[in-house]
């Protein structure tokens, strides 16, 4: 359909399968490697300098490529190392066989992790570096010492969590911004982290705007994201939705419609370690407060 951006991560547990698809597409003549933008992410258990390169090499092996276009720090959370031969992907829990399985922190300065990632660029294994789930102070700290400046922030953004000041800061600093969960709650409802009443797809204002343009609610939300200057990466396993998502770029929202969507901001974060880490992994760990 024309998609060329693959947003991957060690933690998703499917990079080997994605790699099979990439190899089949290249060998079948559908695309060339240089026509793809492949992103992956360094997991929390690999923040120590000696673990960064092996983690990247495992991702490259699984994805069956020689380099990544973008490598991101998945969270500003450093956890105790779990060897790949013991469990891969390692997930959040240190010892899954313990009487009380829980996270185990292993604090590592971001400076150490970032320098090891810069070496990946110097070696030609990675083209660009970035971060996920970082707030403004962390970004300002990072850009103060980074020899290779971050190129991307990937963070949750949708009309209920517009993060206008964070977006403005990134654009001022020259960081591109990728918005995940651009449709808001849907993917979190199935995980029990949101309820159907949180869905922006059912919001009356979104529906009115969609009707005005003869579009779907999802297309309106995606267009809001790109029209304010972010990249959007909606997940879908249905071909018709994939087409619909691409077609979200074929119209423009009026200024008053953008303003109305901006006013929906309630600072409602669905992907919040300050909530799910304690509930699921036995450790209270807020990173946005």
Coordinates of C-alpha atoms in Angstrom, one line a residue:
X1 CA 0.0 0.0 0.0
X2 CA 3.0 2.3 0.2
X3 CA 4.0 2.0 3.9
X4 CA 7.8 2.1 4.3
X5 CA 8.2 2.9 8.0
X6 CA 8.4 0.0 10.4
X7 CA 8.3 0.9 14.0
X8 CA 9.9 -2.0 15.9
X9 CA 11.3 -2.8 19.4
X10 CA 13.0 -5.6 21.2
X11 CA 10.2 -5.6 23.8
X12 CA 7.5 -6.2 21.2
X13 CA 8.7 -9.8 20.9
X14 CA 8.2 -10.0 17.1
X15 CA 11.4 -8.6 15.5
X16 CA 12.3 -12.0 14.1
X17 CA 8.9 -12.3 12.3
X18 CA 9.2 -8.7 11.1
X19 CA 12.6 -9.6 9.8
X20 CA 11.2 -12.5 7.7
X21 CA 8.8 -10.0 6.2
X22 CA 11.5 -7.5 5.4
X23 CA 13.7 -10.2 3.8
X24 CA 10.8 -11.5 1.7
X25 CA 9.9 -8.0 0.5
X26 CA 13.4 -7.2 -0.5
X27 CA 14.1 -10.5 -2.1
X28 CA 10.8 -10.4 -3.9
X29 CA 11.7 -7.0 -5.5
X30 CA 8.9 -5.1 -3.7
X31 CA 11.3 -2.6 -2.1
X32 CA 15.0 -1.9 -1.7
X33 CA 16.5 -1.6 1.8
X34 CA 17.3 2.1 1.3
X35 CA 13.6 2.7 0.6
X36 CA 12.6 1.5 4.1
X37 CA 12.8 3.4 7.4
X38 CA 13.3 0.9 10.1
X39 CA 13.1 2.0 13.8
X40 CA 13.9 -0.1 16.8
X41 CA 14.3 0.6 20.5
X42 CA 16.9 -0.2 23.2
X43 CA 15.1 -2.0 26.1
X44 CA 15.3 -1.0 29.7
X45 CA 17.5 -3.9 30.8
X46 CA 20.3 -3.0 28.3
X47 CA 21.2 0.6 29.5
X48 CA 24.7 -0.3 30.7
X49 CA 27.3 0.6 28.1
X50 CA 28.5 -3.0 27.7
X51 CA 25.0 -4.2 26.9
X52 CA 24.0 -1.6 24.3
X53 CA 25.9 -3.0 21.3
X54 CA 24.9 -6.6 21.9
X55 CA 21.3 -5.5 22.2
X56 CA 21.5 -3.6 18.9
X57 CA 23.2 -6.6 17.1
X58 CA 20.5 -8.9 18.3
X59 CA 17.9 -6.6 16.8
X60 CA 19.8 -6.4 13.5
X61 CA 20.1 -10.1 13.4
X62 CA 16.3 -10.6 14.0
X63 CA 15.3 -7.9 11.5
X64 CA 17.8 -9.3 9.0
X65 CA 19.3 -5.9 8.1
X66 CA 22.8 -4.3 8.4
X67 CA 21.7 -1.0 9.9
X68 CA 18.8 0.8 11.6
X69 CA 17.6 4.1 10.4
X70 CA 16.6 5.0 13.9
X71 CA 17.4 3.6 17.4
X72 CA 15.5 4.9 20.4
X73 CA 15.9 4.6 24.1
X74 CA 12.5 2.9 24.9
X75 CA 12.0 4.4 28.4
X76 CA 14.1 6.5 30.7
X77 CA 14.0 3.5 33.0
X78 CA 17.1 1.4 33.7
X79 CA 16.4 -2.1 34.9
X80 CA 18.7 -5.0 36.0
X81 CA 20.3 -6.9 33.2
X82 CA 18.7 -10.1 32.0
X83 CA 20.9 -12.2 29.7
X84 CA 19.3 -13.1 26.4
X85 CA 20.1 -16.8 26.9
X86 CA 17.9 -16.7 30.0
X87 CA 15.0 -14.8 28.5
X88 CA 14.4 -12.8 25.4
X89 CA 12.8 -10.4 25.2
X90 CA 13.5 -9.8 28.9
X91 CA 10.3 -7.8 29.7
X92 CA 9.9 -5.9 33.0
X93 CA 10.3 -8.6 35.6
X94 CA 13.8 -9.5 36.8
X95 CA 13.1 -13.0 38.0
X96 CA 9.9 -14.5 36.7
X97 CA 10.3 -17.6 38.9
X98 CA 10.7 -15.6 42.1
X99 CA 8.1 -16.0 44.9
X100 CA 7.1 -12.3 44.3
X101 CA 8.1 -11.5 40.7
X102 CA 8.9 -7.8 40.3
X103 CA 11.0 -5.2 38.6
X104 CA 14.5 -4.6 39.8
X105 CA 16.1 -1.2 39.1
X106 CA 19.7 -0.8 38.2
X107 CA 20.3 3.0 37.9
X108 CA 22.5 3.9 34.9
X109 CA 23.3 7.5 33.9
X110 CA 21.7 8.4 30.6
X111 CA 25.0 9.8 29.6
X112 CA 26.5 6.3 29.7
X113 CA 23.8 4.8 27.6
X114 CA 23.8 7.6 25.1
X115 CA 27.5 7.5 24.6
X116 CA 27.3 3.8 23.8
X117 CA 24.5 4.5 21.3
X118 CA 26.6 7.2 19.7
X119 CA 29.3 4.5 19.1
X120 CA 26.7 2.5 17.1
X121 CA 26.4 5.5 14.8
X122 CA 30.1 5.8 14.5
X123 CA 30.3 2.1 13.6
X124 CA 27.6 2.4 10.9
X125 CA 25.1 0.1 12.7
X126 CA 22.6 3.0 13.3
X127 CA 21.9 6.1 11.2
X128 CA 20.0 8.3 13.8
X129 CA 19.4 8.2 17.5
X130 CA 16.4 9.3 19.6
X131 CA 14.4 8.7 22.8
X132 CA 10.9 7.6 23.8
X133 CA 8.7 8.6 26.7
X134 CA 11.1 11.5 27.8
X135 CA 9.8 14.7 29.3
X136 CA 11.2 18.2 28.8
X137 CA 13.8 18.3 31.5
X138 CA 15.3 15.0 30.4
X139 CA 15.5 16.2 26.8
X140 CA 17.1 19.5 27.8
X141 CA 19.7 17.6 29.8
X142 CA 20.4 15.2 27.0
X143 CA 20.9 17.9 24.3
X144 CA 23.4 19.6 26.7
X145 CA 26.0 16.9 26.4
X146 CA 25.1 14.7 23.4
X147 CA 27.8 14.7 20.7
X148 CA 25.2 13.2 18.3
X149 CA 22.0 15.1 19.0
X150 CA 18.8 13.2 19.3
X151 CA 16.8 13.3 16.1
X152 CA 13.5 12.0 17.4
X153 CA 11.2 11.9 20.4
X154 CA 8.5 9.2 20.3
X155 CA 5.8 9.8 22.9
X156 CA 2.1 9.4 23.5
X157 CA 0.1 12.2 21.9
X158 CA -3.6 12.5 21.0
X159 CA -6.2 15.2 21.7
X160 CA -6.7 14.0 25.3
X161 CA -2.9 14.3 25.8
X162 CA -1.9 17.0 23.4
X163 CA 1.5 17.9 25.2
X164 CA 1.6 21.2 23.3
X165 CA 4.5 22.6 25.3
X166 CA 6.6 19.4 24.9
X167 CA 5.9 19.4 21.1
X168 CA 6.9 23.1 20.9
X169 CA 10.2 22.5 22.7
X170 CA 11.1 19.6 20.5
X171 CA 10.3 21.6 17.3
X172 CA 12.4 24.5 18.6
X173 CA 15.3 22.1 19.3
X174 CA 15.0 20.5 15.9
X175 CA 13.7 17.1 17.2
X176 CA 11.1 15.4 15.1
X177 CA 8.2 14.0 17.1
X178 CA 6.5 10.7 16.6
X179 CA 3.1 10.4 18.3
X180 CA 2.1 6.9 19.4
X181 CA -1.4 6.0 20.5
X182 CA -2.6 8.7 18.1
X183 CA -6.2 7.3 18.4
X184 CA -6.2 7.5 22.2
X185 CA -7.6 4.6 24.1
X186 CA -8.5 1.7 21.8
X187 CA -5.3 -0.4 22.2
X188 CA -5.4 0.1 25.9
X189 CA -9.0 -1.0 26.4
X190 CA -8.0 -4.6 25.5
X191 CA -5.2 -4.4 28.0
X192 CA -7.5 -3.2 30.8
X193 CA -5.7 0.1 31.0
X194 CA -8.7 2.2 29.7
X195 CA -12.4 1.8 29.3
X196 CA -14.5 2.2 26.1
X197 CA -15.8 5.5 27.4
X198 CA -12.3 6.9 27.0
X199 CA -12.4 6.4 23.3
X200 CA -11.9 9.4 21.1
X201 CA -13.5 7.5 18.3
X202 CA -16.8 7.9 20.0
X203 CA -16.4 11.6 21.0
X204 CA -19.2 13.8 19.7
X205 CA -16.8 16.6 18.6
X206 CA -14.6 14.2 16.7
X207 CA -17.7 12.7 15.0
X208 CA -19.1 16.1 14.0
X209 CA -15.7 17.0 12.4
X210 CA -15.6 13.6 10.7
X211 CA -19.1 14.2 9.2
X212 CA -18.1 17.6 8.0
X213 CA -15.4 16.1 5.9
X214 CA -17.0 12.8 5.0
X215 CA -14.2 11.1 6.8
X216 CA -13.9 8.6 9.7
X217 CA -13.2 9.6 13.3
X218 CA -9.8 7.8 13.0
X219 CA -8.9 9.9 10.0
X220 CA -9.7 13.1 11.8
X221 CA -7.5 12.1 14.8
X222 CA -4.6 11.1 12.5
X223 CA -4.9 14.3 10.5
X224 CA -4.9 16.4 13.7
X225 CA -1.6 14.7 14.6
X226 CA 0.2 15.3 11.3
X227 CA -1.3 18.8 10.8
X228 CA 0.3 19.9 14.1
X229 CA 3.7 18.7 12.9
X230 CA 4.0 15.1 14.3
X231 CA 4.6 11.7 12.7
X232 CA 1.8 9.3 13.5
X233 CA 2.2 5.5 13.7
X234 CA -1.3 3.9 14.2
X235 CA -1.3 0.1 14.5
X236 CA -3.7 -2.0 12.5
X237 CA -3.9 -5.5 11.3
X238 CA -6.8 -4.9 8.9
X239 CA -6.0 -4.0 5.3
X240 CA -9.1 -1.7 5.0
X241 CA -7.9 0.3 8.0
X242 CA -4.4 0.5 6.7
X243 CA -5.8 2.2 3.5
X244 CA -8.1 4.4 5.6
X245 CA -5.1 5.6 7.7
X246 CA -3.1 6.5 4.6
X247 CA -6.0 8.5 3.2
X248 CA -6.1 10.6 6.4
X249 CA -3.6 12.9 4.6
X250 CA -5.9 13.8 1.8
X251 CA -7.7 16.6 3.5
X252 CA -7.1 19.5 5.8
X253 CA -8.8 20.5 9.1
X254 CA -9.9 24.1 9.4
X255 CA -8.3 26.3 12.1
X256 CA -11.5 26.2 14.2
X257 CA -11.6 22.4 14.0
X258 CA -8.0 22.1 15.1
X259 CA -8.7 24.5 18.0
X260 CA -11.8 22.4 19.0
X261 CA -9.7 19.3 19.1
X262 CA -6.9 21.0 21.0
X263 CA -9.5 21.9 23.7
X264 CA -10.2 18.2 24.3
X265 CA -6.8 18.0 26.2
X266 CA -7.3 16.5 29.6
X267 CA -3.7 15.4 30.2
X268 CA -5.1 11.8 30.0
X269 CA -2.1 9.5 29.7
X270 CA -2.8 5.8 29.0
X271 CA 0.8 4.5 28.8
X272 CA 1.9 5.6 32.3
X273 CA 4.7 3.6 34.1
X274 CA 3.6 5.5 37.2
X275 CA 0.5 3.4 37.1
X276 CA 1.1 0.1 35.3
X277 CA 4.5 -0.6 36.9
X278 CA 3.1 -0.8 40.4
X279 CA 0.0 -2.7 39.3
X280 CA 1.7 -5.3 37.1
X281 CA 5.4 -5.4 38.2
X282 CA 5.4 -4.6 41.9
X283 CA 7.3 -1.3 41.7
X284 CA 6.0 2.3 41.9
X285 CA 7.9 4.2 39.2
X286 CA 6.5 7.5 38.0
X287 CA 8.5 9.1 35.2
X288 CA 6.2 12.0 34.2
X289 CA 5.5 13.6 37.5

